[in-house]
Coordinates of C-alpha atoms and ligand atoms in Angstrom, one line a residue:
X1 CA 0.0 0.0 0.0
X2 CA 1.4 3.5 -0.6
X3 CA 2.6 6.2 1.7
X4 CA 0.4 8.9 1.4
X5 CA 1.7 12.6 3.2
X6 CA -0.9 15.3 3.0
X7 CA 0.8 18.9 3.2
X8 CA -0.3 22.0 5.0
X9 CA -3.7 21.5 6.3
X10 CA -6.0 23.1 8.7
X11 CA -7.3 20.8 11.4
X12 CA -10.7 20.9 12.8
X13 CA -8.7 21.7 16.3
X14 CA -7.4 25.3 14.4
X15 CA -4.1 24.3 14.4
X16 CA -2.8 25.1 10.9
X17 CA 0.2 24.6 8.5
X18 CA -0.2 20.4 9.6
X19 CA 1.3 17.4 7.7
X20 CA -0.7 14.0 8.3
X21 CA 1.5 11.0 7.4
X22 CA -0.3 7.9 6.3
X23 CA 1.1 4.8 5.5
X24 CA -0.7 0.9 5.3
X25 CA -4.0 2.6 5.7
X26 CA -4.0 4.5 9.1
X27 CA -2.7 8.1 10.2
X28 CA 1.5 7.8 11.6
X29 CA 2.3 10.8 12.4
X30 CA 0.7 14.4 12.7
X31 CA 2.8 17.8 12.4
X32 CA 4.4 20.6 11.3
X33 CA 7.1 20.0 7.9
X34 CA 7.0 16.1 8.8
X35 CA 9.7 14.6 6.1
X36 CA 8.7 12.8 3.2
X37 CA 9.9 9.1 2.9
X38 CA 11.3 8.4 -0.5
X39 CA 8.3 7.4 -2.8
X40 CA 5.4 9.2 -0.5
X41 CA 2.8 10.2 -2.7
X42 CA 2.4 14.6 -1.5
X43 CA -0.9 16.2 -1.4
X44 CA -0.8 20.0 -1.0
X45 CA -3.6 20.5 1.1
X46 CA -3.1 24.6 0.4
X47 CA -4.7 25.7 4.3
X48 CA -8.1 24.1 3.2
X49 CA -9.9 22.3 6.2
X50 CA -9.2 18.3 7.0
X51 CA -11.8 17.1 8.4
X52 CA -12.5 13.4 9.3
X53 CA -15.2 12.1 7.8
X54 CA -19.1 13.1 8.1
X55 CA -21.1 10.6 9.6
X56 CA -24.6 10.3 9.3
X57 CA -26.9 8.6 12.2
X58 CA -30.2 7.9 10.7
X59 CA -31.4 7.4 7.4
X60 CA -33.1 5.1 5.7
X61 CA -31.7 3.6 2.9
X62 CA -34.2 1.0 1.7
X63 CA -36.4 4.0 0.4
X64 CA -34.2 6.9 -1.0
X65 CA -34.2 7.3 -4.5
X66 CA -37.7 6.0 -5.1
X67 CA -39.1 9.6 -5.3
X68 CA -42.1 9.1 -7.5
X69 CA -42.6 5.6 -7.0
X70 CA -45.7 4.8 -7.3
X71 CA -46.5 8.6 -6.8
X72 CA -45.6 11.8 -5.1
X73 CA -46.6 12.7 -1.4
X74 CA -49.5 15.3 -2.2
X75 CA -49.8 16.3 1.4
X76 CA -46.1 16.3 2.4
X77 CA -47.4 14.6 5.8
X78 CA -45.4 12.2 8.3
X79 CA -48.3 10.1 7.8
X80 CA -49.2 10.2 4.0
X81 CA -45.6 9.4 3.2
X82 CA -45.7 6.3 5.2
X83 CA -49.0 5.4 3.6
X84 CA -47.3 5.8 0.4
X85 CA -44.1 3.8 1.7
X86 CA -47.0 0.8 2.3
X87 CA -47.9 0.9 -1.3
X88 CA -44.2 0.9 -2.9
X89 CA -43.3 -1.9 -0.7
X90 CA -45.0 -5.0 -2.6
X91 CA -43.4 -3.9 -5.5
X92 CA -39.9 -3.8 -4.6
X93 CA -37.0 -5.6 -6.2
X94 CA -34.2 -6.8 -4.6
X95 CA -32.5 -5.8 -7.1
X96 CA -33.9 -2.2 -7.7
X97 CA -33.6 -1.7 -3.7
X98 CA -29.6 -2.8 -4.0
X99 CA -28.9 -0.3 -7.0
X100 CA -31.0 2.8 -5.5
X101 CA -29.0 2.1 -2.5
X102 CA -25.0 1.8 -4.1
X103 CA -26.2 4.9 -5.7
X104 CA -26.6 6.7 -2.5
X105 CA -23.7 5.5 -1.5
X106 CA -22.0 6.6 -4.2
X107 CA -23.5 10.0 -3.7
X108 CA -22.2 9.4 0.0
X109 CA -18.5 8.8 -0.8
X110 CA -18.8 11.7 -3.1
X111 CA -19.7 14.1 0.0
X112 CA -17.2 12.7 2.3
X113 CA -20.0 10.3 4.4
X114 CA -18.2 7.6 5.1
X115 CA -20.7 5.9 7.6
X116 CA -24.5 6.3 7.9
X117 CA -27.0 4.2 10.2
X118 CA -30.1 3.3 8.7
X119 CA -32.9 2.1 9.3
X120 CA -34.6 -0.9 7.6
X121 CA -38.1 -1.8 7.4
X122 CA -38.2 -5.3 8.6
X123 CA -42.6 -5.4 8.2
X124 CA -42.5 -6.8 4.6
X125 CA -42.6 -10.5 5.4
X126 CA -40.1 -11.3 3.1
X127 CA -37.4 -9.3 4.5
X128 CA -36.2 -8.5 1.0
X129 CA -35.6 -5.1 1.8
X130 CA -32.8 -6.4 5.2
X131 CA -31.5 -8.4 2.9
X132 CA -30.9 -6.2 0.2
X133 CA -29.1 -3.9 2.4
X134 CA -27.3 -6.5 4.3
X135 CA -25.3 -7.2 0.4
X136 CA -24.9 -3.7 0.3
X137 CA -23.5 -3.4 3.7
X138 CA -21.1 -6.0 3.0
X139 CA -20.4 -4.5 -0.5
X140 CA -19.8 -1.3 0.4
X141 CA -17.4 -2.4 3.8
X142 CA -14.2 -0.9 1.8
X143 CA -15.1 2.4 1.7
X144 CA -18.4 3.3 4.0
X145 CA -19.4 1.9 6.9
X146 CA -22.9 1.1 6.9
X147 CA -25.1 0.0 10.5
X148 CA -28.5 -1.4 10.1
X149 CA -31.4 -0.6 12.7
X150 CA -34.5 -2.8 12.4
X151 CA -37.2 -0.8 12.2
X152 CA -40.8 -1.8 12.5
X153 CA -42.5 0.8 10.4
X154 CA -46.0 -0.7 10.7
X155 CA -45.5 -0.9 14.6
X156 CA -43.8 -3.7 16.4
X157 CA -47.3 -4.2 17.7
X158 CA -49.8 -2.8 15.7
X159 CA -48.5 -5.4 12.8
X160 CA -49.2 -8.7 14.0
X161 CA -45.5 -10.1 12.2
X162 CA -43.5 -8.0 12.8
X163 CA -42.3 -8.8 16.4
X164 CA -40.8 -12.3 14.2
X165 CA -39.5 -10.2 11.5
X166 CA -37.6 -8.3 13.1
X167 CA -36.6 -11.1 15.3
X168 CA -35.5 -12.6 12.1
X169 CA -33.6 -9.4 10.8
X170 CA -31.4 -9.7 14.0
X171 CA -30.6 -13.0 13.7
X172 CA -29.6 -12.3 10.0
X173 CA -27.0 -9.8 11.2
X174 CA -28.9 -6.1 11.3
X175 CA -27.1 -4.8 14.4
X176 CA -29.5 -2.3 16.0
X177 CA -32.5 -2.4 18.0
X178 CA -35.4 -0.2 16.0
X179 CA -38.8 0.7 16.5
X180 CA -41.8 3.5 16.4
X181 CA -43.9 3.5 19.6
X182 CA -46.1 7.0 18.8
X183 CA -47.4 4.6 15.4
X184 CA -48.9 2.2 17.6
X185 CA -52.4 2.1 18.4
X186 CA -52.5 3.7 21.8
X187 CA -50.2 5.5 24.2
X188 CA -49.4 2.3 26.2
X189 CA -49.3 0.0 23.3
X190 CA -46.2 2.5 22.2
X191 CA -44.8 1.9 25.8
X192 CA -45.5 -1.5 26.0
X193 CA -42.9 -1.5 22.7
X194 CA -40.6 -0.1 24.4
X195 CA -40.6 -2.4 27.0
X196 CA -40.2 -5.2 24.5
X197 CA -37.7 -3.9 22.4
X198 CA -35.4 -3.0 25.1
X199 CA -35.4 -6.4 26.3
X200 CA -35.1 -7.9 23.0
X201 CA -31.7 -5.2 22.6
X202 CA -30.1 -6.3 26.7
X203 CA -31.1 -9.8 26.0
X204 CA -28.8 -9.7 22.7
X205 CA -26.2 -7.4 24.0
X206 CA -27.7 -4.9 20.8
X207 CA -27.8 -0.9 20.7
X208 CA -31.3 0.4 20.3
X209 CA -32.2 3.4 17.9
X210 CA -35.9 4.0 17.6
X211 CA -38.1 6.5 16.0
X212 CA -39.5 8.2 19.1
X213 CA -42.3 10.9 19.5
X214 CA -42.1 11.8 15.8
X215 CA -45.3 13.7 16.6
X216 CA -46.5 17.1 17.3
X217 CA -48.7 16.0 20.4
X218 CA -46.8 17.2 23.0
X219 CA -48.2 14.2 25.6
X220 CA -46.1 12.1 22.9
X221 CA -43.4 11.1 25.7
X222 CA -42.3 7.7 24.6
X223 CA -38.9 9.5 25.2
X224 CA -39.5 8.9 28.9
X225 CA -40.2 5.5 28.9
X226 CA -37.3 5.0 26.7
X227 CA -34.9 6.7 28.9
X228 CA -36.9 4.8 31.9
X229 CA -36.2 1.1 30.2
X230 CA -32.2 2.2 29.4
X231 CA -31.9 3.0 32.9
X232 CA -33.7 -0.5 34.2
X233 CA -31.8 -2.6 32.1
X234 CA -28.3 -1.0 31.8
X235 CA -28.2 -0.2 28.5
X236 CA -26.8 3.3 29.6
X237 CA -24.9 4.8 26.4
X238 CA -26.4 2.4 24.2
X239 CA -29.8 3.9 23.1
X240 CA -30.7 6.8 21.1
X241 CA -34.1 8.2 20.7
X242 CA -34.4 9.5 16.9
X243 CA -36.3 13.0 15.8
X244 CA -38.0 13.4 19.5
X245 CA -40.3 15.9 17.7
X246 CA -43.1 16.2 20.3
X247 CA -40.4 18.1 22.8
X248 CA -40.3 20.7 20.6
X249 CA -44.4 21.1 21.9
X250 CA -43.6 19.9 25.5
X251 CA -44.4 21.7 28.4
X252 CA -41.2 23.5 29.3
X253 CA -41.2 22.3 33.0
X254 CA -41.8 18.9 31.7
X255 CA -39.0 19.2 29.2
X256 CA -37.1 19.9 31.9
X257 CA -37.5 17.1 34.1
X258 CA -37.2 14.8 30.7
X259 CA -34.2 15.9 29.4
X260 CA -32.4 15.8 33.5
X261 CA -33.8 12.0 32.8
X262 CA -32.3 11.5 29.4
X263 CA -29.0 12.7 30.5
X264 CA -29.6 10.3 33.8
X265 CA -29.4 7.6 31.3
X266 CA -27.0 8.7 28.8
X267 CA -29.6 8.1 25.8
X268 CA -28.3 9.6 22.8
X269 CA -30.6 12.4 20.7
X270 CA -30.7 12.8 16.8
X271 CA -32.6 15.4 15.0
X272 CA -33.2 15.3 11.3
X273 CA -33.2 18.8 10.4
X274 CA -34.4 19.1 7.2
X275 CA -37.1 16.3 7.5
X276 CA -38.3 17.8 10.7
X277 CA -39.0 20.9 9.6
X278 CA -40.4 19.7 6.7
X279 CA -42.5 16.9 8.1
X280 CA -43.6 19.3 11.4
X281 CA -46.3 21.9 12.3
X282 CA -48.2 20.2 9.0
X283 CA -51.4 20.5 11.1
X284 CA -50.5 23.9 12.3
X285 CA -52.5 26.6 11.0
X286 CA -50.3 30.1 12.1
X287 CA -48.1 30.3 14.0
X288 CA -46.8 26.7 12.5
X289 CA -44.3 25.3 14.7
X290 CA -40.8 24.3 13.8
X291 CA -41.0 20.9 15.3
X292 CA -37.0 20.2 15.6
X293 CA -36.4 18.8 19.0
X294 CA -34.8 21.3 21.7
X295 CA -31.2 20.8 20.3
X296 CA -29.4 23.8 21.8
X297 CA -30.8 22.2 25.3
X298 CA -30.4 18.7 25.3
X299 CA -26.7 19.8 24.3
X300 CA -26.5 22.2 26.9
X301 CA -27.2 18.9 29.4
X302 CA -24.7 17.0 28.0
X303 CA -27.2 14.4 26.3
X304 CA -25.4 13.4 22.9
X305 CA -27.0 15.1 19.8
X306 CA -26.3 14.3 16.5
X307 CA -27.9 15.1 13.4
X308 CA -29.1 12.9 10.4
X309 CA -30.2 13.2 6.6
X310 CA -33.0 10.6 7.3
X311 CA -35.0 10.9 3.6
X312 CA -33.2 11.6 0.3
X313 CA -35.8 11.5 -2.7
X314 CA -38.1 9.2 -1.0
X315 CA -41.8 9.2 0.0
X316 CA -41.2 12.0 3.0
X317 CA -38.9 14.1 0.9
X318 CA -38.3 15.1 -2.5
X319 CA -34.8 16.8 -2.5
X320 CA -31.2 15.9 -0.8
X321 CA -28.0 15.2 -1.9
X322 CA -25.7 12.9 1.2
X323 CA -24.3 16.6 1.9
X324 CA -24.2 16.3 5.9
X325 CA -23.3 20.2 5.2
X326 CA -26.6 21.2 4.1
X327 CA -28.0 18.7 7.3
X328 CA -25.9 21.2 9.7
X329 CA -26.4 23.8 8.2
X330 CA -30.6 23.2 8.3
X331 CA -30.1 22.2 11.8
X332 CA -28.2 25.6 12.6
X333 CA -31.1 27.8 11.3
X334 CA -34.0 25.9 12.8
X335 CA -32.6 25.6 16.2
X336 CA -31.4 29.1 15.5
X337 CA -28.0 28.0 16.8
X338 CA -26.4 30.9 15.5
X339 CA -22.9 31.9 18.1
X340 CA -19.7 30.3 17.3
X341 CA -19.6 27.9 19.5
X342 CA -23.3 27.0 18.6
X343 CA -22.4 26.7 15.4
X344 CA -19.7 25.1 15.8
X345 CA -21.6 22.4 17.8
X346 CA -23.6 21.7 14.7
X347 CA -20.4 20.7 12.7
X348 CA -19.5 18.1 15.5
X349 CA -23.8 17.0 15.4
X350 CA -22.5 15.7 11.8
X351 CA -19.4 14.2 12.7
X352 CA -17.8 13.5 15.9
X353 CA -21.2 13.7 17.7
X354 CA -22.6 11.1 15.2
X355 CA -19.6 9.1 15.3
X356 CA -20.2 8.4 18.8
X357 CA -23.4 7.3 18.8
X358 CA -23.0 4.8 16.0
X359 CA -19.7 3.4 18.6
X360 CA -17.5 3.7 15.7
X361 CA -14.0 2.9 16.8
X362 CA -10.7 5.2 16.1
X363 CA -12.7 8.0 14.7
X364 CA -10.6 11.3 14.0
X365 CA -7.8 12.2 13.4
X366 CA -5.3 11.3 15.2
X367 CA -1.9 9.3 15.4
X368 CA -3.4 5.8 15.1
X369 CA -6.1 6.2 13.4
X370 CA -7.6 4.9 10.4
X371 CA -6.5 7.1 7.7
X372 CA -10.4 8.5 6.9
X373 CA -10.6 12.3 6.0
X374 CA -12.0 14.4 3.6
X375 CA -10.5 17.7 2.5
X376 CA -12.8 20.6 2.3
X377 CA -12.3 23.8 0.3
X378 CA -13.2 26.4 3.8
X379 CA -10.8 27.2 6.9
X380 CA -13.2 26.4 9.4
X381 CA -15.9 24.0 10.0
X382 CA -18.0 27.3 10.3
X383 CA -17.1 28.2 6.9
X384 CA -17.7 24.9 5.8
X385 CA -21.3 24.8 7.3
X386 CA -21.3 28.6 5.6
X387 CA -20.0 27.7 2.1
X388 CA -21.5 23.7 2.1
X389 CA -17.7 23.3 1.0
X390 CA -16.8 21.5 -2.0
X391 CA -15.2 18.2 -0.7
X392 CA -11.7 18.9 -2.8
X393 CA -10.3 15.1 -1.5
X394 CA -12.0 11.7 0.1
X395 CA -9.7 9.4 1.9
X396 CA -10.6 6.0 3.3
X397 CA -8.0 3.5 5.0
X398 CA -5.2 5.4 3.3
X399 CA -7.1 5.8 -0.1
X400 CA -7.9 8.8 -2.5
X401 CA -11.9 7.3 -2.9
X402 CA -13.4 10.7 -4.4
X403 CA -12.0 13.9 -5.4
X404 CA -13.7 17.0 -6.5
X405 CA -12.5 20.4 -8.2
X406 CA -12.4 23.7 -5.9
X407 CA -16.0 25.4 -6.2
X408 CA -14.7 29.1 -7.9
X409 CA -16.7 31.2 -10.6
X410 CA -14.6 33.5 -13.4
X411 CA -15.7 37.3 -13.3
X412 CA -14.9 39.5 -16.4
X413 CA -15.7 42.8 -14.3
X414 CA -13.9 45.5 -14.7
X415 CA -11.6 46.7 -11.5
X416 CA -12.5 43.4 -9.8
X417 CA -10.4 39.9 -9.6
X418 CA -10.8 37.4 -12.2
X419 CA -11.7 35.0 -10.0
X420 CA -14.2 34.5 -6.8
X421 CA -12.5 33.9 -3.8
X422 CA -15.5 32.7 -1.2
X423 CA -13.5 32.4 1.9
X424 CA -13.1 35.4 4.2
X425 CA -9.6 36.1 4.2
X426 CA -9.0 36.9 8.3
Ligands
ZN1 ZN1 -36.4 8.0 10.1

C-alpha cells in the first residue's frame, strides 16, 4: 500500500500549517514540515480544512431514490408518506432496492459520508428489503461503513409479524434495535414496545435506535419511557431516541424534568433537520411550529446530539443530496443556533457527535487512526457549514476514494479579480 503525506492542512482543532503522514492505511504521524519518505505520494492540502469524515446517524436507505414511486406525497405529511411507503413496498425488487441504494452511497463517498445508520423496514414479510441492504453493507465495507437498525414501520405491535420479523432481521446480522412506539395504536401500546424492544436489545447485548415521538402531540413522551427502560436494564450509552419531535411542543417544565432524565441515562438524541421541519407543524395553522427537538438544550445537558439526513428523494422528501453540510447547516437555522460555538456544535452534530453514537472505533484524526478524512475547500468547519464546502479530497483507510475540483466562478468585471474567492480572508 502506498505512503500517502498530505501537506499544510487546517485541522478541525485550528491548528494550521499540519502534515498527516499515512502509511498501510492509518494516520503515523501528525505535524508541522514532517519529512517525506522516498516514494510518498504529497498532497498539498493549500490551508483548506481536513476534516474526518461526516457521519450520518439515521437514514433510511431501503427507500431513497424512489421519489415518485408509485406517486408523489400530495400532502407532504409524516403520515401520508408512510402510507405511500405501504404501497411501494410489494413492488420492490431486490434488485432495484440494492442499485437505489449503491447509488446513494456513491453519492455518499462523493460528500465525504463515510458511515451512515439506517434504518430498515423489517414489516415486509419477506425481508427483501434487510437483505438487500445486508449485500450492500457488506459490498460497500471498503469504503463506508454502513449499520443497520431494524425498524418496524407498521409498529412492532400494531403489525401482528413484525415482532418475528424483526426477530429474524437480528438473527440475519442487522445490528441495531429499532422501533416507532407513537405509530402504535395507543399510548401504552407505544410503551408496552418499548418495553419489548429494550429487552429484545439487553437480551442480545444490541444498541437500540428507535423513532420516538415523531409527533407534534406534545403528551407524545415515549422518550421517557425510553430513557426509563435504558436505565432498568443497563443499557446506559447504548440507546438513542431519533427525531423526539413532540419536545419541541412539551411543556417547558416537563421538558425539563425529561431531558435531567435522558441525560440520567445517557440516551443519545438525533434530530433530522431538514425532515423535521419539513414533516412538522403540518397540522398547524399560524403560528406553525418548527418541530425540531430542543437541540441547543439537550446539548447544553450533555445528552449526545447528532444530526441525520434521514430521507433523500423518497416518499417523505423530495430533494437531498448525502451533503451532511446542508444537514448542519438546516439544523443551525432551525434551532437558530447561530454563536460560534453554537455553530460550531452543529459541525460536531454531523461528525464527531454522530460518530459516537453509531460506537465507531478510532474516529478522527489522530496518530493511530484509520487514515479516513476528507478535504474541504473552507478554513473552518463554520465556513464549511457557511460555504457547504466542496469536498476537494475523500480518503478512506489510506485511499484517494473521491476527489472534486475547488468550487470558484470567473468574473470578467472591470476593477475586480478574475476570479471568486469565497473564503473570508482573516
Ligand atoms: Zn427515520
Amino acid at each position: 500500500m502506498t505512503a500517502l503525506l498530505i501537506r499544510n492542512a487546517t485541522l478541525t482543532d485550528g491548528r494550521t500549517d499540519q502534515d498527516v503522514f499515512v502509511e498501510s492505511g492509518n494516520i503515523r504521524a501528525i505535524g508541522p514540515q514532517l519529512s517525506a519518505p522516498p516514494g510518498v505520494h504529497e498532497i498539498d492540502a493549500q490551508g483548506w480544512l481536513l476534516s474526518p469524515p461526516f457521519v450520518d446517524a439515521h437514514f433510511h436507505l431501503d427507500a431513497t431514490l424512489s421519489y415518485g414511486l408509485p406517486r408523489v406525497n400530495a400532502s407532504g405529511t409524516l403520515l401520508e408518506g408512510i402510507a405511500l411507503w405501504g404501497e411501494l413496498k410489494p413492488q420492490l425488487t431486490q434488485e432495484a432496492l440494492v442499485e437505489r441504494a449503491m447509488q446513494y452511497c456513491d453519492w455518499a463517498v462523493a460528500k465525504g459520508l463515510l458511515a451512515i445508520r439506517s434504518h430498515v423496514d423489517v414489516c415486509d414479510g419477506r425481508l427483501l428489503a434487510v437483505e438487500a441492504l445486508l449485500h450492500v453493507k457488506q459490498r460497500v465495507a471498503p469504503y463506508l461503513d454502513l449499520q443497520l437498525v431494524a425498524f418496524p414501520q407498521d409498529g412492532v405491535l400494531r403489525s401482528p409479524t413484525a415482532l418475528a420479523n424483526l426477530k429474524r432481521a437480528l438473527d440475519l446480522g442487522v445490528d441495531v434495535v429499532g422501533g416507532i412506539p407513537h405509530f402504535e395504536r395507543t399510548a401504552e401500546q407505544g410503551a408496552e414496545s418499548v418495553r419489548v424492544l429494550c429487552e429484545l436489545a439487553a437480551e442480545r447485548g444490541l444498541p437500540v435506535d428507535m423513532h420516538c415521538d415523531e409527533s407534534d402531540d406534545p403528551m407524545s413522551r415515549h422518550i421517557e419511557t425510553l430513557a426509563f427502560h435504558t436505565q432498568r436494564l443497563g443499557l446506559h450509552g447504548r440507546v438513542t431516541g431519533s427525531h423526539l419531535t413532540s419536545m419541541h411542543s412539551m411543556d417547558n417544565y416537563y421538558a425539563s424534568k425529561l431531558i435531567d432524565l435522558m441525560y440520567e441515562a445517557q440516551v443519545n438524541a438525533v434530530a433530522n433537520p431538514l425532515i423535521n421541519i419539513t414533516l412538522q407543524g403540518r397540522h398547524d395553522s399560524y403560528p406553525k411550529r418548527r418541530g425540531m427537538t430542543r437541540v441547543p438544550e439537550l446539548m447544553a445537558r450533555g445528552v449526545p446530539v447528532g444530526f441525520g439526513h434521514d430521507c433523500v428523494l423518497d416518499p417523505w422528501y423530495s430533494l437531498g443530496s448525502a451533503d451532511m453540510l446542508e444537514v448542519a447547516h438546516m439544523g443551525l437555522h432551525v434551532a437558530q443556533m447561530t454563536s460560534q460555538a453554537q455553530m460550531r456544535a452543529c459541525f460536531d452534530a454531523v461528525t464527531v457527535n454522530n460518530a459516537h453514537i453509531l460506537g465507531l472505533a478510532g474516529y478522527g484524526i489522530a496518530e493511530g487512526h484509520p487514515a479516513d478524512f476528507v478535504l474541504l475547500q473552507a478554513r473552518s468547519p463554520v465556513e464549511a457549514i457557511r460555504l457547504r464546502a466542496a469536498r476537494l479530497l475523500v480518503v478512506r483507510r489510506g485511499q484517494v476514494v473521491a476527489q472534486c475540483a475547488p468550487a470558484t466562478a470567473m468574473l470578467t468585471l472591470p476593477g475586480r479579480p478574475a476570479t471568486i474567492d469565497w473564503t473570508l480572508s482573516r
